[in-house]
Amino acid sequence: MSLVLDGLHKRFASVTALDGLSFEVSGGQVFGFLGANGAGKTTTMRILLGVLRADRGRVSLDGRDHAGLPRRTWGYLPEERGLYPRMTVMDQLVFFAGLYGVPRDEARRSAADWLSRFRVPEYADRQADTLSKGNQQKVQFLAAILHDPQVLLLDEPFTGLDPVNVALLREVFLELRSQGKTIIFSTHQMETVETLCESVAIVDRGRVVVGGNLRDVKRSLGRQVVKLSLNGDHRLAWLDGVAGTRVIRRGVEQSEIELDTGVEPGVVLRAAVAAGADVRHFEIADPSLEQIFIDHVGRPIDPPLQGPAAADRAAAGIVA
Amino acid sequence: MSERIADRRHDPLLPNAWIVARREYVERVRSRLFVVSTLVLVVLAVLVAFAPIFVKAIDSGTTTRVAVAASDEKLAERAIAIMEGVLNAQAGGRGSDAAKPYAFVPSPSRAHAIDDVSAARVDAALVAQRTASGAIDFTFYTGEGIGPDRAQLVGVGTLAVAILDWTSSNTVVGREFTLPTLDVIAAGGPTAGGAPITNAEFTGRRVVGIVFVVLIFLLLVVYGMWVAAGVVAEKTSRVMELIVAAGSARQLLVGKVVGIGLAGFTQYACVLAPALLALVLQDQIATVIFGQADASISLSLAALTPGLLGAYALYVVLGFVLYGCIYAAAGSLVSRPEDLQTISLPLSLIAVAGYMVALLSLSGGLPSVTRFASFVPFWSPFVMTTRLSVSRVEPRELLVSFGLLVATIGLAIALATRAYAAGVLLYGQRPGLRAVLHTIR
């Protein structure tokens, strides 16, 4: 299975939301879709779902135009969280699954299984407005997957979850991936992307600025990073004498030093030893995804918008 | 800055529209607000249904003045004496202070008596005409103030007059007793389709017309606003984002209108059933309260013909589909409940205009205006049902009215779906007229 987005253009009045956006996702992959607020991520997801129509460009799944695909092909977790407040969790899950063609009994069984899997079986008969935001988010996630979609589109799925539930959701991602599902998700949590994704696309102003296999993307920068831990020295003053290096993250326990192309990592270690530093840890690594993002977009990724602000941007088609 | 949902899949209406409708219906009728409002409406409807009994209770202390004219003076005197004795007997028994329900005054001629009724100098006129066979024909001319129950009691009185007249004259003439005839005619009066009808029937028709127009107004505007509020609630709770991915705009719009419409009809049925039962039983209830002799309420429900009820049901359903779709589209264009009143005001005003014209039609005013309004699709559910209640409507007029309404519904569904598709993704801004037109285009 292969999902191909080819040259998508989308304008909302004077705002260009997508400007020739293209990328490809292989089947059974977890794909990280990264971009600042307003980069065009939500617009892209809405076009994939068929909720919006692209002005130009094509989307295909296994060579078939996506407009001809049934709705149940897709599972969608929107950035804007929402459920029917007075409806029980079970009734909502059965309702949404029903819209995707799942019979009521089957939906009920499946919902009960998933609620147990998410360690909240007792929530089945509770109204949504009695749940915490994190638990409402889990219910929404279940609404997105209960009909067993081929492709999952998840907009900021980890935002608002506590660490336990983040870990739980990561497990589910990997389980779904092992079942052959394709998962495309946007997030501002770069370490989550680095943990889960085989491929990524970083989008800025409606176009992909870098994308592909995660390792290739990291190496495309042509620079390396040294992770260094020293006993009793986090100022790294001796590094001023080493050309082609700069500290990109300074920490008491560990610091990260970026090396210009062509600079040998060993020069850092030698300089540290020469300066009398007590080296506890030395590691040569690829640049972080965050560094790659900054390098291509020119600024760090923003925190996700919440509530009406996000909705207003959605109205203008400029949601990240 | 909005964009319509790209509905290129041509999803079939069913089963998703039905799934949405079922959810709307169940959630609505299960809600505490629905249960409480239904109970309140039931109580109000039963009170309204008992209104004739309350009116009768108030009316029991008033005197009905009846002018009596007869073909001969002796007959007139006898009729007055007998009617006084029969119809005021109960009051007389209660003591001299009790108000007599009837006062009979002689009148020199039929024309004079009718003039007195028309000029409201008396409440009614009773004209006795002896036939060639010696029997008596009575005509009872009723004015504005007289209730149908009193007209019926006058009928009882005329029977007594005929019997006593026969017994007093039978020894001489030797004729057989013949039941007197009694025609009740509204002086100046009420007609249906050009044919004169009794006051009781006319009152019944007007009551039916008023009930129809009030119920239609409630259904179209109140339940229409439920539809709009339901859409806004989905936007406010952000669940709309999930729904638009799962169903097409047409499925969601139709499902919502049908589901909330069915909830409205359920409330309707819950309110109407006890009210109708109260109407049917009110004679028996009146007997308990007022006693056998003075019990009849006689609110004529003859106007509730199957044809009228069928036409009414059809107008209710079609009218709700028309208004419900537009209310849904209006709801989709705002994202805050406080903006809902503003955006739905024009539609509510159109409904109020139809309601006013319908009331005008009940009073017989401006017939050309009411006739025209009964063809205007946004008004025909109000105006045509009242026209059907109180006047003559040609079958072809009814067909044209239905045809225009159905055609407008088709157009409204198409436009409302487009507006809904764009509107549900529109957050944070109250759209102006230009934006609304843009979304529909």
PDB file of N, CA and C in Angstrom, chain A residues 56-134:
ATOM      1  N   ARG A  56      -5.742  22.063  -6.621  1.00  0.00           N
ATOM      2  CA  ARG A  56      -4.963  21.308  -7.610  1.00  0.00           C
ATOM      3  C   ARG A  56      -4.257  20.174  -6.891  1.00  0.00           C
ATOM      4  N   GLY A  57      -3.785  19.230  -7.679  1.00  0.00           N
ATOM      5  CA  GLY A  57      -3.032  18.141  -7.096  1.00  0.00           C
ATOM      6  C   GLY A  57      -3.860  16.876  -6.980  1.00  0.00           C
ATOM      7  N   ARG A  58      -3.213  15.814  -6.550  1.00  0.00           N
ATOM      8  CA  ARG A  58      -3.863  14.512  -6.556  1.00  0.00           C
ATOM      9  C   ARG A  58      -3.464  13.729  -5.311  1.00  0.00           C
ATOM     10  N   VAL A  59      -4.427  12.980  -4.814  1.00  0.00           N
ATOM     11  CA  VAL A  59      -4.150  12.061  -3.708  1.00  0.00           C
ATOM     12  C   VAL A  59      -4.572  10.679  -4.156  1.00  0.00           C
ATOM     13  N   SER A  60      -3.703   9.710  -3.966  1.00  0.00           N
ATOM     14  CA  SER A  60      -4.087   8.351  -4.356  1.00  0.00           C
ATOM     15  C   SER A  60      -3.602   7.358  -3.302  1.00  0.00           C
ATOM     16  N   LEU A  61      -4.369   6.301  -3.190  1.00  0.00           N
ATOM     17  CA  LEU A  61      -4.001   5.214  -2.283  1.00  0.00           C
ATOM     18  C   LEU A  61      -3.938   3.947  -3.130  1.00  0.00           C
ATOM     19  N   ASP A  62      -2.778   3.374  -3.212  1.00  0.00           N
ATOM     20  CA  ASP A  62      -2.570   2.219  -4.091  1.00  0.00           C
ATOM     21  C   ASP A  62      -3.016   2.523  -5.515  1.00  0.00           C
ATOM     22  N   GLY A  63      -2.760   3.712  -5.972  1.00  0.00           N
ATOM     23  CA  GLY A  63      -3.084   4.099  -7.346  1.00  0.00           C
ATOM     24  C   GLY A  63      -4.517   4.546  -7.559  1.00  0.00           C
ATOM     25  N   ARG A  64      -5.368   4.382  -6.545  1.00  0.00           N
ATOM     26  CA  ARG A  64      -6.787   4.798  -6.683  1.00  0.00           C
ATOM     27  C   ARG A  64      -6.964   6.209  -6.162  1.00  0.00           C
ATOM     28  N   ASP A  65      -7.694   7.011  -6.932  1.00  0.00           N
ATOM     29  CA  ASP A  65      -7.982   8.366  -6.469  1.00  0.00           C
ATOM     30  C   ASP A  65      -8.743   8.289  -5.136  1.00  0.00           C
ATOM     31  N   HIS A  66      -8.347   9.128  -4.186  1.00  0.00           N
ATOM     32  CA  HIS A  66      -8.919   8.978  -2.845  1.00  0.00           C
ATOM     33  C   HIS A  66     -10.397   9.345  -2.784  1.00  0.00           C
ATOM     34  N   ALA A  67     -10.876  10.109  -3.794  1.00  0.00           N
ATOM     35  CA  ALA A  67     -12.300  10.480  -3.784  1.00  0.00           C
ATOM     36  C   ALA A  67     -13.188   9.257  -3.962  1.00  0.00           C
ATOM     37  N   GLY A  68     -12.636   8.221  -4.569  1.00  0.00           N
ATOM     38  CA  GLY A  68     -13.439   7.023  -4.790  1.00  0.00           C
ATOM     39  C   GLY A  68     -13.346   6.025  -3.652  1.00  0.00           C
ATOM     40  N   LEU A  69     -12.573   6.336  -2.648  1.00  0.00           N
ATOM     41  CA  LEU A  69     -12.406   5.393  -1.533  1.00  0.00           C
ATOM     42  C   LEU A  69     -13.531   5.561  -0.514  1.00  0.00           C
ATOM     43  N   PRO A  70     -13.951   4.459   0.092  1.00  0.00           N
ATOM     44  CA  PRO A  70     -14.997   4.611   1.118  1.00  0.00           C
ATOM     45  C   PRO A  70     -14.475   5.355   2.339  1.00  0.00           C
ATOM     46  N   ARG A  71     -15.405   5.982   3.055  1.00  0.00           N
ATOM     47  CA  ARG A  71     -15.006   6.764   4.227  1.00  0.00           C
ATOM     48  C   ARG A  71     -14.281   5.917   5.262  1.00  0.00           C
ATOM     49  N   ARG A  72     -14.656   4.634   5.342  1.00  0.00           N
ATOM     50  CA  ARG A  72     -14.080   3.813   6.402  1.00  0.00           C
ATOM     51  C   ARG A  72     -12.616   3.487   6.142  1.00  0.00           C
ATOM     52  N   THR A  73     -12.084   3.922   4.981  1.00  0.00           N
ATOM     53  CA  THR A  73     -10.650   3.768   4.721  1.00  0.00           C
ATOM     54  C   THR A  73      -9.848   4.537   5.765  1.00  0.00           C
ATOM     55  N   TRP A  74     -10.446   5.665   6.215  1.00  0.00           N
ATOM     56  CA  TRP A  74      -9.710   6.588   7.066  1.00  0.00           C
ATOM     57  C   TRP A  74     -10.235   6.583   8.493  1.00  0.00           C
ATOM     58  N   GLY A  75      -9.328   6.751   9.413  1.00  0.00           N
ATOM     59  CA  GLY A  75      -9.716   7.017  10.794  1.00  0.00           C
ATOM     60  C   GLY A  75      -9.105   8.358  11.161  1.00  0.00           C
ATOM     61  N   TYR A  76      -9.880   9.197  11.821  1.00  0.00           N
ATOM     62  CA  TYR A  76      -9.418  10.582  12.020  1.00  0.00           C
ATOM     63  C   TYR A  76      -9.561  11.008  13.473  1.00  0.00           C
ATOM     64  N   LEU A  77      -8.472  11.475  14.027  1.00  0.00           N
ATOM     65  CA  LEU A  77      -8.514  12.125  15.338  1.00  0.00           C
ATOM     66  C   LEU A  77      -8.186  13.594  15.108  1.00  0.00           C
ATOM     67  N   PRO A  78      -9.188  14.467  15.194  1.00  0.00           N
ATOM     68  CA  PRO A  78      -8.918  15.889  14.924  1.00  0.00           C
ATOM     69  C   PRO A  78      -8.145  16.541  16.059  1.00  0.00           C
ATOM     70  N   GLU A  79      -7.517  17.643  15.722  1.00  0.00           N
ATOM     71  CA  GLU A  79      -6.784  18.389  16.747  1.00  0.00           C
ATOM     72  C   GLU A  79      -7.761  18.959  17.778  1.00  0.00           C
ATOM     73  N   GLU A  80      -8.923  19.386  17.271  1.00  0.00           N
ATOM     74  CA  GLU A  80      -9.953  19.910  18.171  1.00  0.00           C
ATOM     75  C   GLU A  80     -10.682  18.748  18.803  1.00  0.00           C
ATOM     76  N   ARG A  81     -10.483  18.537  20.090  1.00  0.00           N
ATOM     77  CA  ARG A  81     -11.116  17.400  20.754  1.00  0.00           C
ATOM     78  C   ARG A  81     -12.590  17.691  20.995  1.00  0.00           C
ATOM     79  N   GLY A  82     -13.411  16.699  20.824  1.00  0.00           N
ATOM     80  CA  GLY A  82     -14.827  16.913  21.086  1.00  0.00           C
ATOM     81  C   GLY A  82     -15.626  15.630  21.035  1.00  0.00           C
ATOM     82  N   LEU A  83     -16.566  15.522  21.961  1.00  0.00           N
ATOM     83  CA  LEU A  83     -17.499  14.394  21.985  1.00  0.00           C
ATOM     84  C   LEU A  83     -18.873  14.967  22.323  1.00  0.00           C
ATOM     85  N   TYR A  84     -19.896  14.143  22.208  1.00  0.00           N
ATOM     86  CA  TYR A  84     -21.214  14.569  22.671  1.00  0.00           C
ATOM     87  C   TYR A  84     -21.207  14.530  24.200  1.00  0.00           C
ATOM     88  N   PRO A  85     -21.330  15.675  24.866  1.00  0.00           N
ATOM     89  CA  PRO A  85     -21.106  15.698  26.317  1.00  0.00           C
ATOM     90  C   PRO A  85     -22.059  14.826  27.125  1.00  0.00           C
ATOM     91  N   ARG A  86     -23.328  14.722  26.696  1.00  0.00           N
ATOM     92  CA  ARG A  86     -24.312  13.999  27.516  1.00  0.00           C
ATOM     93  C   ARG A  86     -24.480  12.536  27.106  1.00  0.00           C
ATOM     94  N   MET A  87     -23.731  12.107  26.143  1.00  0.00           N
ATOM     95  CA  MET A  87     -23.882  10.737  25.656  1.00  0.00           C
ATOM     96  C   MET A  87     -22.875   9.841  26.381  1.00  0.00           C
ATOM     97  N   THR A  88     -23.261   8.593  26.636  1.00  0.00           N
ATOM     98  CA  THR A  88     -22.295   7.703  27.290  1.00  0.00           C
ATOM     99  C   THR A  88     -21.188   7.349  26.301  1.00  0.00           C
ATOM    100  N   VAL A  89     -20.067   6.939  26.872  1.00  0.00           N
ATOM    101  CA  VAL A  89     -18.911   6.587  26.045  1.00  0.00           C
ATOM    102  C   VAL A  89     -19.273   5.468  25.079  1.00  0.00           C
ATOM    103  N   MET A  90     -19.940   4.443  25.590  1.00  0.00           N
ATOM    104  CA  MET A  90     -20.288   3.312  24.727  1.00  0.00           C
ATOM    105  C   MET A  90     -21.213   3.749  23.598  1.00  0.00           C
ATOM    106  N   ASP A  91     -22.220   4.552  23.915  1.00  0.00           N
ATOM    107  CA  ASP A  91     -23.164   5.001  22.879  1.00  0.00           C
ATOM    108  C   ASP A  91     -22.447   5.820  21.804  1.00  0.00           C
ATOM    109  N   GLN A  92     -21.503   6.650  22.220  1.00  0.00           N
ATOM    110  CA  GLN A  92     -20.785   7.456  21.218  1.00  0.00           C
ATOM    111  C   GLN A  92     -19.951   6.557  20.310  1.00  0.00           C
ATOM    112  N   LEU A  93     -19.274   5.597  20.917  1.00  0.00           N
ATOM    113  CA  LEU A  93     -18.405   4.734  20.111  1.00  0.00           C
ATOM    114  C   LEU A  93     -19.239   3.918  19.123  1.00  0.00           C
ATOM    115  N   VAL A  94     -20.375   3.415  19.605  1.00  0.00           N
ATOM    116  CA  VAL A  94     -21.254   2.642  18.717  1.00  0.00           C
ATOM    117  C   VAL A  94     -21.803   3.541  17.608  1.00  0.00           C
ATOM    118  N   PHE A  95     -22.133   4.789  17.968  1.00  0.00           N
ATOM    119  CA  PHE A  95     -22.667   5.743  16.984  1.00  0.00           C
ATOM    120  C   PHE A  95     -21.648   6.012  15.877  1.00  0.00           C
ATOM    121  N   PHE A  96     -20.431   6.364  16.272  1.00  0.00           N
ATOM    122  CA  PHE A  96     -19.429   6.697  15.250  1.00  0.00           C
ATOM    123  C   PHE A  96     -19.068   5.470  14.411  1.00  0.00           C
ATOM    124  N   ALA A  97     -18.944   4.313  15.069  1.00  0.00           N
ATOM    125  CA  ALA A  97     -18.651   3.101  14.309  1.00  0.00           C
ATOM    126  C   ALA A  97     -19.787   2.806  13.330  1.00  0.00           C
ATOM    127  N   GLY A  98     -21.022   3.073  13.777  1.00  0.00           N
ATOM    128  CA  GLY A  98     -22.178   2.858  12.905  1.00  0.00           C
ATOM    129  C   GLY A  98     -22.121   3.707  11.649  1.00  0.00           C
ATOM    130  N   LEU A  99     -21.667   4.947  11.790  1.00  0.00           N
ATOM    131  CA  LEU A  99     -21.555   5.820  10.614  1.00  0.00           C
ATOM    132  C   LEU A  99     -20.554   5.255   9.609  1.00  0.00           C
ATOM    133  N   TYR A 100     -19.593   4.497  10.122  1.00  0.00           N
ATOM    134  CA  TYR A 100     -18.611   3.877   9.222  1.00  0.00           C
ATOM    135  C   TYR A 100     -19.038   2.472   8.802  1.00  0.00           C
ATOM    136  N   GLY A 101     -20.255   2.091   9.150  1.00  0.00           N
ATOM    137  CA  GLY A 101     -20.799   0.828   8.650  1.00  0.00           C
ATOM    138  C   GLY A 101     -20.588  -0.372   9.556  1.00  0.00           C
ATOM    139  N   VAL A 102     -20.152  -0.155  10.790  1.00  0.00           N
ATOM    140  CA  VAL A 102     -19.951  -1.292  11.701  1.00  0.00           C
ATOM    141  C   VAL A 102     -21.282  -1.611  12.393  1.00  0.00           C
ATOM    142  N   PRO A 103     -21.732  -2.895  12.338  1.00  0.00           N
ATOM    143  CA  PRO A 103     -22.983  -3.248  13.022  1.00  0.00           C
ATOM    144  C   PRO A 103     -22.898  -2.958  14.518  1.00  0.00           C
ATOM    145  N   ARG A 104     -24.047  -2.688  15.121  1.00  0.00           N
ATOM    146  CA  ARG A 104     -24.069  -2.240  16.528  1.00  0.00           C
ATOM    147  C   ARG A 104     -23.442  -3.265  17.480  1.00  0.00           C
ATOM    148  N   ASP A 105     -23.804  -4.531  17.301  1.00  0.00           N
ATOM    149  CA  ASP A 105     -23.276  -5.555  18.214  1.00  0.00           C
ATOM    150  C   ASP A 105     -21.757  -5.653  18.116  1.00  0.00           C
ATOM    151  N   GLU A 106     -21.302  -5.647  16.870  1.00  0.00           N
ATOM    152  CA  GLU A 106     -19.857  -5.757  16.655  1.00  0.00           C
ATOM    153  C   GLU A 106     -19.145  -4.531  17.246  1.00  0.00           C
ATOM    154  N   ALA A 107     -19.746  -3.365  17.028  1.00  0.00           N
ATOM    155  CA  ALA A 107     -19.146  -2.135  17.558  1.00  0.00           C
ATOM    156  C   ALA A 107     -19.103  -2.165  19.080  1.00  0.00           C
ATOM    157  N   ARG A 108     -20.175  -2.680  19.668  1.00  0.00           N
ATOM    158  CA  ARG A 108     -20.247  -2.742  21.128  1.00  0.00           C
ATOM    159  C   ARG A 108     -19.157  -3.661  21.691  1.00  0.00           C
ATOM    160  N   ARG A 109     -19.011  -4.819  21.050  1.00  0.00           N
ATOM    161  CA  ARG A 109     -17.977  -5.776  21.496  1.00  0.00           C
ATOM    162  C   ARG A 109     -16.585  -5.165  21.362  1.00  0.00           C
ATOM    163  N   SER A 110     -16.355  -4.592  20.189  1.00  0.00           N
ATOM    164  CA  SER A 110     -15.033  -4.038  19.920  1.00  0.00           C
ATOM    165  C   SER A 110     -14.723  -2.871  20.867  1.00  0.00           C
ATOM    166  N   ALA A 111     -15.731  -2.040  21.111  1.00  0.00           N
ATOM    167  CA  ALA A 111     -15.534  -0.892  22.015  1.00  0.00           C
ATOM    168  C   ALA A 111     -15.191  -1.375  23.420  1.00  0.00           C
ATOM    169  N   ALA A 112     -15.891  -2.418  23.867  1.00  0.00           N
ATOM    170  CA  ALA A 112     -15.624  -2.961  25.211  1.00  0.00           C
ATOM    171  C   ALA A 112     -14.190  -3.485  25.284  1.00  0.00           C
ATOM    172  N   ASP A 113     -13.748  -4.165  24.223  1.00  0.00           N
ATOM    173  CA  ASP A 113     -12.369  -4.693  24.198  1.00  0.00           C
ATOM    174  C   ASP A 113     -11.347  -3.566  24.289  1.00  0.00           C
ATOM    175  N   TRP A 114     -11.590  -2.525  23.477  1.00  0.00           N
ATOM    176  CA  TRP A 114     -10.615  -1.428  23.441  1.00  0.00           C
ATOM    177  C   TRP A 114     -10.599  -0.638  24.751  1.00  0.00           C
ATOM    178  N   LEU A 115     -11.769  -0.492  25.359  1.00  0.00           N
ATOM    179  CA  LEU A 115     -11.809   0.227  26.644  1.00  0.00           C
ATOM    180  C   LEU A 115     -11.016  -0.546  27.705  1.00  0.00           C
ATOM    181  N   SER A 116     -11.130  -1.877  27.647  1.00  0.00           N
ATOM    182  CA  SER A 116     -10.336  -2.681  28.573  1.00  0.00           C
ATOM    183  C   SER A 116      -8.853  -2.522  28.270  1.00  0.00           C
ATOM    184  N   ARG A 117      -8.557  -2.515  26.976  1.00  0.00           N
ATOM    185  CA  ARG A 117      -7.161  -2.374  26.552  1.00  0.00           C
ATOM    186  C   ARG A 117      -6.588  -1.036  27.025  1.00  0.00           C
ATOM    187  N   PHE A 118      -7.441  -0.021  27.054  1.00  0.00           N
ATOM    188  CA  PHE A 118      -7.014   1.303  27.525  1.00  0.00           C
ATOM    189  C   PHE A 118      -7.202   1.461  29.036  1.00  0.00           C
ATOM    190  N   ARG A 119      -7.505   0.363  29.691  1.00  0.00           N
ATOM    191  CA  ARG A 119      -7.608   0.305  31.159  1.00  0.00           C
ATOM    192  C   ARG A 119      -8.734   1.199  31.716  1.00  0.00           C
ATOM    193  N   VAL A 120      -9.777   1.394  30.904  1.00  0.00           N
ATOM    194  CA  VAL A 120     -10.916   2.190  31.392  1.00  0.00           C
ATOM    195  C   VAL A 120     -12.249   1.507  31.063  1.00  0.00           C
ATOM    196  N   PRO A 121     -12.392   0.196  31.360  1.00  0.00           N
ATOM    197  CA  PRO A 121     -13.655  -0.470  30.982  1.00  0.00           C
ATOM    198  C   PRO A 121     -14.848   0.118  31.716  1.00  0.00           C
ATOM    199  N   GLU A 122     -14.596   0.694  32.899  1.00  0.00           N
ATOM    200  CA  GLU A 122     -15.709   1.221  33.698  1.00  0.00           C
ATOM    201  C   GLU A 122     -16.267   2.521  33.121  1.00  0.00           C
ATOM    202  N   TYR A 123     -15.611   3.072  32.107  1.00  0.00           N
ATOM    203  CA  TYR A 123     -16.098   4.327  31.516  1.00  0.00           C
ATOM    204  C   TYR A 123     -17.212   4.107  30.492  1.00  0.00           C
ATOM    205  N   ALA A 124     -17.466   2.865  30.156  1.00  0.00           N
ATOM    206  CA  ALA A 124     -18.419   2.587  29.069  1.00  0.00           C
ATOM    207  C   ALA A 124     -19.764   3.274  29.274  1.00  0.00           C
ATOM    208  N   ASP A 125     -20.233   3.269  30.517  1.00  0.00           N
ATOM    209  CA  ASP A 125     -21.571   3.818  30.783  1.00  0.00           C
ATOM    210  C   ASP A 125     -21.541   5.218  31.373  1.00  0.00           C
ATOM    211  N   ARG A 126     -20.376   5.845  31.303  1.00  0.00           N
ATOM    212  CA  ARG A 126     -20.307   7.213  31.825  1.00  0.00           C
ATOM    213  C   ARG A 126     -20.482   8.232  30.718  1.00  0.00           C
ATOM    214  N   GLN A 127     -21.089   9.351  31.071  1.00  0.00           N
ATOM    215  CA  GLN A 127     -21.232  10.433  30.092  1.00  0.00           C
ATOM    216  C   GLN A 127     -19.860  11.054  29.826  1.00  0.00           C
ATOM    217  N   ALA A 128     -19.691  11.523  28.603  1.00  0.00           N
ATOM    218  CA  ALA A 128     -18.384  12.057  28.223  1.00  0.00           C
ATOM    219  C   ALA A 128     -17.990  13.249  29.083  1.00  0.00           C
ATOM    220  N   ASP A 129     -18.983  14.059  29.472  1.00  0.00           N
ATOM    221  CA  ASP A 129     -18.621  15.271  30.211  1.00  0.00           C
ATOM    222  C   ASP A 129     -18.202  14.992  31.655  1.00  0.00           C
ATOM    223  N   THR A 130     -18.255  13.725  32.055  1.00  0.00           N
ATOM    224  CA  THR A 130     -17.768  13.395  33.399  1.00  0.00           C
ATOM    225  C   THR A 130     -16.320  12.892  33.353  1.00  0.00           C
ATOM    226  N   LEU A 131     -15.753  12.784  32.156  1.00  0.00           N
ATOM    227  CA  LEU A 131     -14.387  12.270  32.017  1.00  0.00           C
ATOM    228  C   LEU A 131     -13.381  13.414  31.997  1.00  0.00           C
ATOM    229  N   SER A 132     -12.145  13.100  32.389  1.00  0.00           N
ATOM    230  CA  SER A 132     -11.075  14.092  32.267  1.00  0.00           C
ATOM    231  C   SER A 132     -10.763  14.298  30.788  1.00  0.00           C
ATOM    232  N   LYS A 133     -10.059  15.387  30.480  1.00  0.00           N
ATOM    233  CA  LYS A 133      -9.739  15.668  29.080  1.00  0.00           C
ATOM    234  C   LYS A 133      -8.914  14.548  28.464  1.00  0.00           C
ATOM    235  N   GLY A 134      -7.974  14.033  29.252  1.00  0.00           N
ATOM    236  CA  GLY A 134      -7.131  12.958  28.741  1.00  0.00           C
ATOM    237  C   GLY A 134      -7.952  11.725  28.406  1.00  0.00           C
TER     238      GLY A 134
END
